[in-house]
CSV table of C-alpha atoms and ligand atoms in Angstrom, one decimal:
chain,number,residue,atom,x,y,z
A,49,MET,CA,0.2,-15.3,-16.2
A,50,ASN,CA,-2.2,-17.4,-14.3
A,51,GLN,CA,-5.7,-16.8,-16.0
A,52,SER,CA,-7.4,-16.7,-12.6
A,53,GLN,CA,-5.6,-13.6,-11.4
A,54,ARG,CA,-7.9,-10.8,-10.4
A,55,LEU,CA,-7.5,-7.1,-9.8
A,56,LEU,CA,-9.9,-5.1,-7.7
A,57,LEU,CA,-9.6,-1.6,-9.2
A,58,ILE,CA,-10.9,1.3,-7.2
A,59,ILE,CA,-11.5,4.3,-9.5
A,60,SER,CA,-11.8,7.6,-7.5
A,61,GLY,CA,-12.7,11.0,-8.9
A,62,GLY,CA,-10.2,12.7,-11.2
A,63,ILE,CA,-9.9,13.6,-14.8
A,64,ALA,CA,-7.3,10.8,-15.2
A,65,ALA,CA,-10.1,8.2,-14.5
A,66,TYR,CA,-10.5,7.8,-18.3
A,67,LYS,CA,-7.1,6.2,-18.4
A,68,CYS,CA,-8.5,3.3,-16.4
A,69,LEU,CA,-10.5,2.1,-19.4
A,70,GLU,CA,-7.3,1.5,-21.2
A,71,LEU,CA,-5.8,-0.1,-18.1
A,72,ILE,CA,-8.6,-2.6,-17.9
A,73,ARG,CA,-8.3,-3.4,-21.6
A,74,ARG,CA,-4.6,-3.9,-21.5
A,75,LEU,CA,-4.8,-6.1,-18.3
A,76,GLN,CA,-7.2,-8.3,-20.1
A,77,ASP,CA,-4.6,-8.9,-22.8
A,78,HIS,CA,-2.4,-10.3,-20.0
A,79,GLY,CA,-5.1,-12.5,-18.6
A,80,VAL,CA,-5.8,-10.4,-15.6
A,81,SER,CA,-9.5,-9.8,-15.0
A,82,THR,CA,-10.6,-6.6,-13.4
A,83,ARG,CA,-13.5,-6.0,-11.0
A,84,VAL,CA,-14.2,-2.3,-10.4
A,85,ILE,CA,-15.5,-0.2,-7.5
A,86,LEU,CA,-16.4,3.2,-8.8
A,87,THR,CA,-16.6,6.0,-6.2
A,88,LYS,CA,-19.3,8.6,-6.4
A,89,SER,CA,-16.9,11.3,-7.6
A,90,GLY,CA,-15.3,8.7,-9.9
A,91,SER,CA,-18.7,8.3,-11.7
A,92,GLU,CA,-18.6,12.0,-12.6
A,93,PHE,CA,-15.6,11.2,-14.9
A,94,VAL,CA,-16.3,7.7,-16.3
A,95,THR,CA,-19.6,5.8,-16.6
A,96,PRO,CA,-20.3,2.4,-15.1
A,97,LEU,CA,-21.5,1.4,-18.5
A,98,SER,CA,-18.2,2.0,-20.3
A,99,ILE,CA,-16.4,0.2,-17.5
A,100,SER,CA,-18.6,-2.9,-17.4
A,101,ALA,CA,-18.5,-3.0,-21.2
A,102,LEU,CA,-14.8,-3.4,-21.0
A,103,SER,CA,-14.4,-5.5,-17.8
A,104,GLY,CA,-17.3,-7.7,-18.6
A,105,GLU,CA,-18.4,-7.4,-15.0
A,106,LYS,CA,-20.8,-5.5,-12.9
A,107,VAL,CA,-19.4,-2.2,-11.5
A,108,TYR,CA,-19.8,-1.8,-7.8
A,109,GLN,CA,-20.8,1.6,-6.5
A,110,ASP,CA,-22.9,1.6,-3.4
A,111,LEU,CA,-22.2,0.2,0.0
A,112,PHE,CA,-25.9,-0.1,0.9
A,113,ASP,CA,-27.2,-1.6,-2.3
A,114,LEU,CA,-29.0,-4.7,-1.0
A,115,THR,CA,-28.9,-6.5,-4.3
A,116,ASP,CA,-25.1,-6.1,-4.3
A,117,GLU,CA,-24.8,-7.3,-0.8
A,118,GLN,CA,-26.8,-10.4,-1.5
A,119,GLU,CA,-24.8,-11.2,-4.6
A,120,MET,CA,-21.4,-10.1,-3.3
A,121,GLY,CA,-20.8,-8.7,0.1
A,122,HIS,CA,-18.3,-5.9,0.4
A,123,ILE,CA,-16.0,-8.1,2.5
A,124,ARG,CA,-15.9,-10.8,-0.2
A,125,LEU,CA,-15.4,-8.1,-2.8
A,126,SER,CA,-12.3,-7.0,-1.0
A,127,ARG,CA,-11.0,-10.5,-0.5
A,128,GLU,CA,-11.6,-12.2,-3.8
A,129,ALA,CA,-8.9,-10.1,-5.6
A,130,ASP,CA,-5.3,-11.0,-5.7
A,131,LEU,CA,-4.4,-7.3,-5.6
A,132,VAL,CA,-6.2,-4.0,-5.0
A,133,LEU,CA,-5.3,-0.9,-7.0
A,134,VAL,CA,-6.6,2.6,-6.4
A,135,ALA,CA,-6.2,4.6,-9.6
A,136,PRO,CA,-6.6,7.4,-9.9
A,137,ALA,CA,-6.1,7.9,-6.2
A,138,THR,CA,-7.3,11.4,-5.2
A,139,ALA,CA,-6.0,13.4,-2.2
A,140,ASP,CA,-9.4,12.7,-0.6
A,141,ILE,CA,-9.3,8.9,-0.8
A,142,LEU,CA,-5.6,8.8,0.2
A,143,ALA,CA,-6.5,10.9,3.3
A,144,LYS,CA,-9.4,8.6,4.1
A,145,MET,CA,-7.2,5.6,3.8
A,146,ALA,CA,-4.5,7.1,6.0
A,147,ALA,CA,-7.2,7.9,8.6
A,148,GLY,CA,-8.9,4.5,8.3
A,149,LEU,CA,-12.3,5.9,7.3
A,150,ALA,CA,-14.9,3.6,5.9
A,151,ASN,CA,-17.9,5.7,4.8
A,152,ASP,CA,-18.4,4.3,1.4
A,153,LEU,CA,-17.9,1.0,-0.5
A,154,ALA,CA,-14.4,1.9,-1.7
A,155,THR,CA,-13.0,2.9,1.7
A,156,THR,CA,-14.8,0.0,3.4
A,157,ALA,CA,-13.3,-2.5,1.0
A,158,LEU,CA,-9.8,-0.9,1.5
A,159,LEU,CA,-10.2,-1.3,5.2
A,160,ALA,CA,-11.5,-4.9,5.0
A,161,THR,CA,-9.1,-6.3,2.4
A,162,ASP,CA,-6.3,-8.8,3.3
A,163,LYS,CA,-4.6,-8.4,0.0
A,164,PRO,CA,-1.7,-6.1,-1.1
A,165,VAL,CA,-2.8,-2.6,-2.0
A,166,MET,CA,-1.3,-0.3,-4.6
A,167,VAL,CA,-2.2,3.4,-5.1
A,168,ALA,CA,-1.6,5.5,-8.1
A,169,PRO,CA,-2.1,9.2,-7.0
A,170,ALA,CA,-3.3,11.8,-9.4
A,171,MET,CA,-4.1,15.4,-8.4
A,172,ASN,CA,-3.1,19.0,-8.8
A,173,PRO,CA,0.7,19.5,-8.0
A,174,MET,CA,-0.1,21.9,-5.0
A,175,MET,CA,-2.4,19.3,-3.6
A,176,TRP,CA,0.2,16.6,-4.0
A,177,GLN,CA,2.9,18.6,-2.4
A,178,HIS,CA,0.7,19.7,0.5
A,179,PRO,CA,2.2,18.6,3.8
A,180,ALA,CA,-1.1,16.9,4.7
A,181,THR,CA,-1.0,14.7,1.5
A,182,GLN,CA,2.7,14.0,1.9
A,183,ALA,CA,2.1,13.0,5.6
A,184,ASN,CA,-0.7,10.7,4.5
A,185,MET,CA,1.6,9.1,1.9
A,186,GLU,CA,4.2,8.4,4.5
A,187,THR,CA,1.6,6.8,6.7
A,188,LEU,CA,0.4,4.6,3.8
A,189,LYS,CA,3.9,3.6,2.7
A,190,SER,CA,4.8,2.7,6.3
A,191,ARG,CA,1.8,0.3,6.2
A,192,GLY,CA,3.2,-1.4,3.2
A,193,ILE,CA,1.0,0.2,0.6
A,194,ALA,CA,2.9,0.4,-2.7
A,195,VAL,CA,2.7,3.8,-4.4
A,196,ILE,CA,3.0,4.1,-8.2
A,197,GLY,CA,3.8,7.7,-9.3
A,198,PRO,CA,2.6,10.4,-9.7
A,199,GLU,CA,4.6,11.7,-12.6
A,200,ALA,CA,5.6,15.2,-13.5
A,201,GLY,CA,4.3,17.1,-16.5
A,202,ASP,CA,1.5,19.3,-17.9
A,203,MET,CA,-1.7,18.9,-15.9
A,204,ALA,CA,-5.2,19.0,-17.2
A,205,CYS,CA,-5.8,22.0,-14.9
A,206,GLY,CA,-3.1,23.9,-16.9
A,207,GLU,CA,-0.5,23.8,-14.1
A,208,GLN,CA,2.8,22.0,-14.2
A,209,GLY,CA,4.5,19.7,-11.7
A,210,SER,CA,4.2,16.3,-10.1
A,211,GLY,CA,0.7,15.0,-10.0
A,212,ARG,CA,-0.1,13.2,-13.2
A,213,LEU,CA,-1.4,9.6,-13.1
A,214,VAL,CA,1.3,7.3,-14.5
A,215,GLU,CA,0.5,6.1,-18.0
A,216,PRO,CA,-1.6,2.9,-18.3
A,217,ALA,CA,1.4,1.0,-19.7
A,218,ASP,CA,3.3,1.7,-16.5
A,219,LEU,CA,0.3,0.7,-14.4
A,220,VAL,CA,0.0,-2.5,-16.3
A,221,GLN,CA,3.8,-3.2,-15.7
A,222,ALA,CA,3.4,-2.5,-12.0
A,223,VAL,CA,0.3,-4.7,-11.6
A,224,LEU,CA,1.8,-7.6,-13.6
A,225,SER,CA,5.1,-7.5,-11.7
A,226,ARG,CA,3.2,-7.4,-8.4
A,227,LEU,CA,1.0,-10.3,-9.4
A,228,GLN,CA,3.8,-12.3,-11.0
A,229,GLN,CA,6.2,-11.7,-8.2
A,230,ALA,CA,4.0,-13.1,-5.6
A,231,GLN,CA,6.6,-14.8,-3.4
A,232,THR,CA,9.1,-15.5,-6.2
A,233,LEU,CA,11.9,-14.5,-3.8
A,234,ALA,CA,10.6,-16.3,-0.7
A,235,GLY,CA,13.4,-17.6,1.3
A,236,LYS,CA,16.0,-15.3,-0.2
A,237,LYS,CA,17.9,-12.9,1.9
A,238,VAL,CA,18.7,-9.5,0.5
A,239,LEU,CA,20.8,-6.5,1.5
A,240,VAL,CA,19.9,-3.1,0.0
A,241,THR,CA,21.8,0.1,0.7
A,242,ALA,CA,20.1,3.4,0.1
A,243,GLY,CA,20.2,7.2,0.6
A,244,PRO,CA,23.2,9.4,1.1
A,245,THR,CA,25.9,9.1,3.8
A,246,ILE,CA,26.9,12.1,5.9
A,247,GLU,CA,30.4,12.7,6.9
A,248,PRO,CA,31.0,15.0,9.9
A,249,ILE,CA,33.2,18.1,9.8
A,250,ASP,CA,32.5,18.8,13.5
A,251,PRO,CA,29.6,17.8,15.8
A,252,VAL,CA,27.2,20.2,14.0
A,253,ARG,CA,28.3,20.2,10.4
A,254,TYR,CA,28.8,17.6,7.7
A,255,ILE,CA,29.3,17.0,4.0
A,256,SER,CA,26.7,15.0,2.1
A,257,ASN,CA,24.9,14.8,-1.2
A,258,HIS,CA,21.3,15.2,-2.6
A,259,SER,CA,20.4,11.5,-2.7
A,260,SER,CA,16.7,11.1,-1.8
A,261,GLY,CA,16.9,7.4,-1.1
A,262,LYS,CA,13.6,6.9,-3.2
A,263,GLN,CA,15.1,4.3,-5.6
A,264,GLY,CA,16.7,2.2,-2.9
A,265,TYR,CA,13.6,2.3,-0.7
A,266,ALA,CA,11.4,1.3,-3.7
A,267,ILE,CA,13.7,-1.6,-4.4
A,268,ALA,CA,13.6,-2.8,-0.8
A,269,THR,CA,9.8,-2.5,-0.9
A,270,ALA,CA,9.5,-4.4,-4.2
A,271,LEU,CA,11.9,-7.2,-3.0
A,272,ALA,CA,10.0,-7.6,0.3
A,273,ALA,CA,6.8,-7.7,-1.6
A,274,ALA,CA,8.2,-10.6,-3.6
A,275,GLY,CA,8.8,-12.5,-0.3
A,276,ALA,CA,12.4,-11.7,0.3
A,277,ASP,CA,13.9,-11.2,3.7
A,278,VAL,CA,15.2,-7.7,3.2
A,279,THR,CA,17.7,-5.6,5.3
A,280,LEU,CA,17.7,-2.0,4.2
A,281,VAL,CA,20.7,-0.1,5.4
A,282,SER,CA,20.0,3.6,4.9
A,283,GLY,CA,21.7,6.9,5.4
A,284,PRO,CA,19.5,9.8,6.5
A,285,THR,CA,16.5,10.4,4.2
A,286,LYS,CA,13.0,12.0,4.6
A,287,LEU,CA,11.3,8.7,3.8
A,288,ALA,CA,9.5,6.4,6.2
A,289,PRO,CA,11.1,3.0,6.6
A,290,PRO,CA,9.1,0.5,4.3
A,291,GLN,CA,7.0,-2.0,6.2
A,292,GLY,CA,8.2,-5.5,6.4
A,293,VAL,CA,12.0,-4.9,6.0
A,294,ASN,CA,14.7,-4.9,8.6
A,295,PHE,CA,15.6,-1.3,8.7
A,296,VAL,CA,19.1,-0.2,9.8
A,297,SER,CA,19.7,3.6,10.0
A,298,VAL,CA,23.3,4.8,9.6
A,299,GLN,CA,25.0,8.1,9.1
A,300,THR,CA,28.5,7.6,7.7
A,301,ALA,CA,30.1,5.4,5.1
A,302,ASP,CA,32.0,3.5,7.8
A,303,GLU,CA,28.7,2.8,9.6
A,304,MET,CA,27.1,1.7,6.4
A,305,LEU,CA,29.9,-0.8,5.7
A,306,SER,CA,29.7,-2.3,9.2
A,307,ALA,CA,25.9,-2.6,9.0
A,308,SER,CA,26.1,-4.1,5.5
A,309,LYS,CA,28.7,-6.7,6.7
A,310,ALA,CA,26.5,-7.5,9.7
A,311,ALA,CA,23.7,-8.3,7.3
A,312,LEU,CA,25.7,-11.0,5.6
A,313,PRO,CA,25.3,-13.7,4.4
A,314,VAL,CA,22.7,-12.7,1.9
A,315,ASP,CA,21.7,-14.1,-1.5
A,316,ILE,CA,21.4,-10.8,-3.2
A,317,ALA,CA,22.9,-7.4,-2.5
A,318,VAL,CA,21.7,-4.2,-4.2
A,319,PHE,CA,23.9,-1.1,-3.6
A,320,ALA,CA,21.7,1.9,-4.3
A,321,ALA,CA,23.3,4.3,-1.7
A,322,ALA,CA,25.1,7.4,-2.8
A,323,VAL,CA,28.1,6.9,-0.5
A,324,ALA,CA,30.3,9.9,0.0
A,325,ASP,CA,33.6,9.0,-1.6
A,326,TYR,CA,35.6,10.9,1.0
A,327,LYS,CA,35.4,11.6,4.7
A,328,VAL,CA,37.0,14.5,6.6
A,329,SER,CA,40.1,13.2,8.2
A,330,ASN,CA,40.6,16.2,10.4
A,331,ALA,CA,37.0,16.4,11.7
A,332,ALA,CA,36.9,18.4,14.9
A,333,SER,CA,35.5,16.8,18.1
A,334,GLN,CA,34.2,20.2,19.2
A,335,LYS,CA,32.3,22.8,17.1
A,336,ILE,CA,34.8,24.8,15.0
A,337,LYS,CA,34.6,28.5,15.9
A,338,LYS,CA,35.2,31.4,13.6
A,339,LYS,CA,38.7,32.8,13.9
A,340,ASP,CA,39.4,36.3,12.4
A,341,GLY,CA,41.3,36.1,9.1
A,342,LYS,CA,41.6,32.3,9.2
A,343,THR,CA,39.7,29.9,7.0
A,344,PRO,CA,39.5,26.4,8.2
A,345,LYS,CA,41.1,23.8,6.0
A,346,LEU,CA,39.4,20.5,5.5
A,347,GLU,CA,41.5,17.4,4.7
A,348,PHE,CA,40.0,14.3,3.2
A,349,GLU,CA,40.6,10.6,3.2
A,350,ALA,CA,38.9,8.0,1.0
A,351,ASN,CA,35.9,6.1,2.4
A,352,PRO,CA,35.7,2.4,2.1
A,353,ASP,CA,33.9,1.2,-1.1
A,354,ILE,CA,31.1,-0.8,0.4
A,355,LEU,CA,30.0,-2.5,-2.9
A,356,ALA,CA,33.6,-3.4,-3.9
A,357,THR,CA,34.4,-4.7,-0.3
A,358,ILE,CA,31.4,-7.0,-0.3
A,359,ALA,CA,31.7,-8.1,-3.9
A,360,SER,CA,35.3,-9.2,-3.3
A,361,LYS,CA,34.5,-11.3,-0.3
A,362,LYS,CA,35.7,-14.9,-0.7
A,363,GLU,CA,33.6,-16.6,1.9
A,364,SER,CA,30.3,-14.7,2.0
A,365,ARG,CA,30.0,-13.0,-1.4
A,366,PRO,CA,26.3,-12.7,-2.3
A,367,ASP,CA,25.2,-14.8,-5.4
A,368,LEU,CA,24.0,-11.7,-7.1
A,369,VAL,CA,25.8,-8.3,-6.5
A,370,ILE,CA,24.1,-5.3,-8.1
A,371,GLY,CA,25.6,-1.8,-8.2
A,372,PHE,CA,24.3,1.5,-9.5
A,373,ALA,CA,26.3,3.8,-11.7
A,374,ALA,CA,25.1,7.4,-11.6
A,375,GLU,CA,26.7,9.1,-14.6
A,376,THR,CA,26.3,12.4,-16.5
A,377,GLU,CA,28.1,11.3,-19.6
A,378,ASN,CA,29.4,8.1,-21.4
A,379,LEU,CA,26.7,6.2,-19.5
A,380,LEU,CA,27.2,2.6,-20.8
A,381,GLU,CA,31.0,2.7,-21.1
A,382,ASN,CA,31.3,4.1,-17.5
A,383,ALA,CA,28.8,1.5,-16.2
A,384,GLN,CA,30.8,-1.4,-17.9
A,385,SER,CA,34.0,-0.3,-16.4
A,386,LYS,CA,32.4,0.1,-13.0
A,387,LEU,CA,31.0,-3.4,-13.3
A,388,ILE,CA,34.5,-4.8,-13.7
A,389,LYS,CA,36.3,-2.4,-11.3
A,390,LYS,CA,33.9,-3.1,-8.5
A,391,GLY,CA,33.4,-6.8,-9.2
A,392,CYS,CA,29.6,-6.7,-9.5
A,393,ASP,CA,27.3,-9.0,-11.6
A,394,TRP,CA,25.0,-6.3,-12.7
A,395,VAL,CA,25.1,-2.5,-12.8
A,396,LEU,CA,22.0,-0.4,-13.1
A,397,ALA,CA,23.2,2.6,-15.1
A,398,ASN,CA,21.4,5.8,-14.4
A,399,ASP,CA,21.7,9.0,-16.4
A,400,VAL,CA,21.7,11.7,-13.7
A,401,ALA,CA,22.5,14.7,-16.0
A,402,GLU,CA,20.5,17.6,-14.6
A,403,GLU,CA,18.0,17.8,-17.4
A,404,THR,CA,16.8,14.1,-16.8
A,405,GLY,CA,15.5,15.1,-13.3
A,406,THR,CA,16.5,11.6,-12.1
A,407,PHE,CA,18.4,12.7,-9.0
A,408,GLY,CA,15.8,13.3,-6.3
A,409,GLY,CA,13.0,12.9,-8.8
A,410,ASP,CA,10.3,10.3,-9.0
A,411,ALA,CA,11.2,8.7,-12.3
A,412,SER,CA,14.3,7.1,-13.7
A,413,GLU,CA,15.5,5.6,-17.0
A,414,VAL,CA,18.0,2.8,-16.2
A,415,HIS,CA,20.0,0.4,-18.3
A,416,LEU,CA,20.7,-3.0,-16.9
A,417,VAL,CA,24.4,-3.7,-17.7
A,418,ARG,CA,25.8,-7.2,-17.5
A,419,SER,CA,29.2,-8.4,-18.5
A,420,ASP,CA,27.8,-9.8,-21.8
A,421,GLY,CA,25.6,-6.8,-22.8
A,422,SER,CA,23.0,-4.4,-21.6
A,423,GLU,CA,19.3,-3.7,-21.9
A,424,SER,CA,17.5,-0.4,-21.7
A,425,TRP,CA,14.4,-0.1,-19.5
A,426,ARG,CA,11.8,2.5,-20.3
A,427,HIS,CA,11.6,5.9,-18.6
A,428,GLN,CA,9.2,5.0,-15.7
A,429,CYS,CA,8.5,5.8,-12.1
A,430,LYS,CA,11.1,4.5,-9.6
A,431,GLN,CA,8.6,2.0,-8.1
A,432,ALA,CA,8.1,0.5,-11.6
A,433,THR,CA,11.9,0.3,-12.0
A,434,ALA,CA,12.0,-1.5,-8.6
A,435,HIS,CA,9.4,-4.0,-9.6
A,436,GLN,CA,11.1,-4.7,-12.9
A,437,LEU,CA,14.4,-5.2,-11.0
A,438,ALA,CA,12.7,-7.6,-8.6
A,439,ALA,CA,11.3,-9.6,-11.6
A,440,ALA,CA,14.7,-9.6,-13.3
A,441,ILE,CA,16.3,-10.9,-10.1
A,442,ALA,CA,13.7,-13.7,-9.7
A,443,GLU,CA,14.2,-14.7,-13.3
A,444,GLU,CA,18.0,-14.8,-12.9
A,445,LEU,CA,17.9,-16.9,-9.8
A,446,LYS,CA,15.5,-19.3,-11.4
A,447,GLY,CA,18.0,-19.8,-14.2
A,448,ARG,CA,20.9,-20.7,-11.9
B,546,CTP,N1,29.4,2.6,-3.7
B,546,CTP,C1,29.7,2.0,-2.5
B,546,CTP,N2,30.6,2.6,-1.7
B,546,CTP,C2,31.3,3.7,-2.0
B,546,CTP,C3,31.0,4.4,-3.3
B,546,CTP,C4,30.1,3.8,-4.1
B,546,CTP,O1,29.1,1.0,-2.2
B,546,CTP,N3,32.2,4.2,-1.2
B,546,CTP,C5,28.5,2.0,-4.6
B,546,CTP,C6,27.2,2.8,-4.9
B,546,CTP,O2,26.2,2.4,-4.0
B,546,CTP,C7,26.9,2.4,-6.3
B,546,CTP,C8,28.2,2.2,-7.0
B,546,CTP,O3,29.1,1.9,-5.9
B,546,CTP,O4,26.2,1.1,-6.4
B,546,CTP,C9,28.7,3.2,-7.8
B,546,CTP,O5,28.7,4.4,-7.2
B,546,CTP,P1,29.1,5.8,-8.0
B,546,CTP,O6,29.0,6.9,-7.0
B,546,CTP,O7,28.3,5.9,-9.3
B,546,CTP,O8,30.5,5.6,-8.4
B,546,CTP,P2,31.9,5.9,-7.7
B,546,CTP,O9,32.5,4.6,-7.3
B,546,CTP,O10,31.6,6.9,-6.6
B,546,CTP,O11,32.7,6.5,-8.9
B,546,CTP,P3,32.6,8.0,-9.5
B,546,CTP,O12,32.2,8.9,-8.4
B,546,CTP,O13,34.0,8.1,-10.0
B,546,CTP,O14,31.6,7.9,-10.6
């Protein structure tokens, strides 16, 4: 890691603010120096003294502190970092960011910065799930802001659910990958498939699956952040298209295949979509009406395997073809056989047994399976998995 790399850490108010002390310490071990802006409510939870003792730098708190402005204007403060991280990010600061408010030093720096911004939300689960917060998150994501977490678990307020700040180790990983990755995939073209496909039964009904698209969108975002030219071919999801990617919206597996072929040639292809294996071969062109005593019979035919089709291409096979294996048992064995059967270079094996909460959830625990062995990645939020994948891809291409 380049010694001169700098993080601007904005600590807003939340009980999890204490975790930032460990974050600053651990980043130092990796040669990243941290300059901190502490919001007024953040200072209720951690003191400027403990932060500056660890960061070795003055802690910035007040927009209208003339001494600060002389030493370091707020614009310079926001520009001198390589990366800006808001952690913990409260519902309040996220709302201010979404609305573009600039009524204190933190929000002013966030509006003035020309650097990548990451946020690590932490709040009560009801506040996190509130439509206002979720709408703000969609706005921020659509502007290219990376979101790390939150995680599910026991909250300091005694409630349970999604809203915990991700652990400092995960934050370190996300910050390092973002800093290291800077443009490591510049000039590379990437195809990512994501989300479910939907297969019509008639004009108003369809069969599909519960894929949220979160992992695929996070991968597209991380690869674009690393400088790649990303085409994201996605089935219907509730997520906003990530900023800076070529977004192609599709419905069926057939459409996903055509859009994926149209994106070729690419250097790297990541198939994260949960493609319906079958489509209804006797789909009706008009809405099927109820008929007394008669139950409609659906017939199925196999959908094309998008990954296998593109991996077997002679002319325009991507250099690196990466598939996913969602399994509920015999994870590594099934992933190995999928690697061979589908002709991919890597498979990210995902345990989707119900108790893991991976399917539709915010975290995953994947194993990177290659023909010559596998490595297990830690249980982490899907964005951290995406950044780790982007770093692994950059490393692989460097070695070729
Ligand atoms: N895949 C694809 N096209 C399909 C089915 C799957 O591109 N028609 C891709 C997925 O995007 C994923 C990988 O193949 O990268 C594995 O998908 P998975 O659903 O785990 O495996 P299946 O091939 O469907 O096998 P099974 O359902 O038997 O586990």
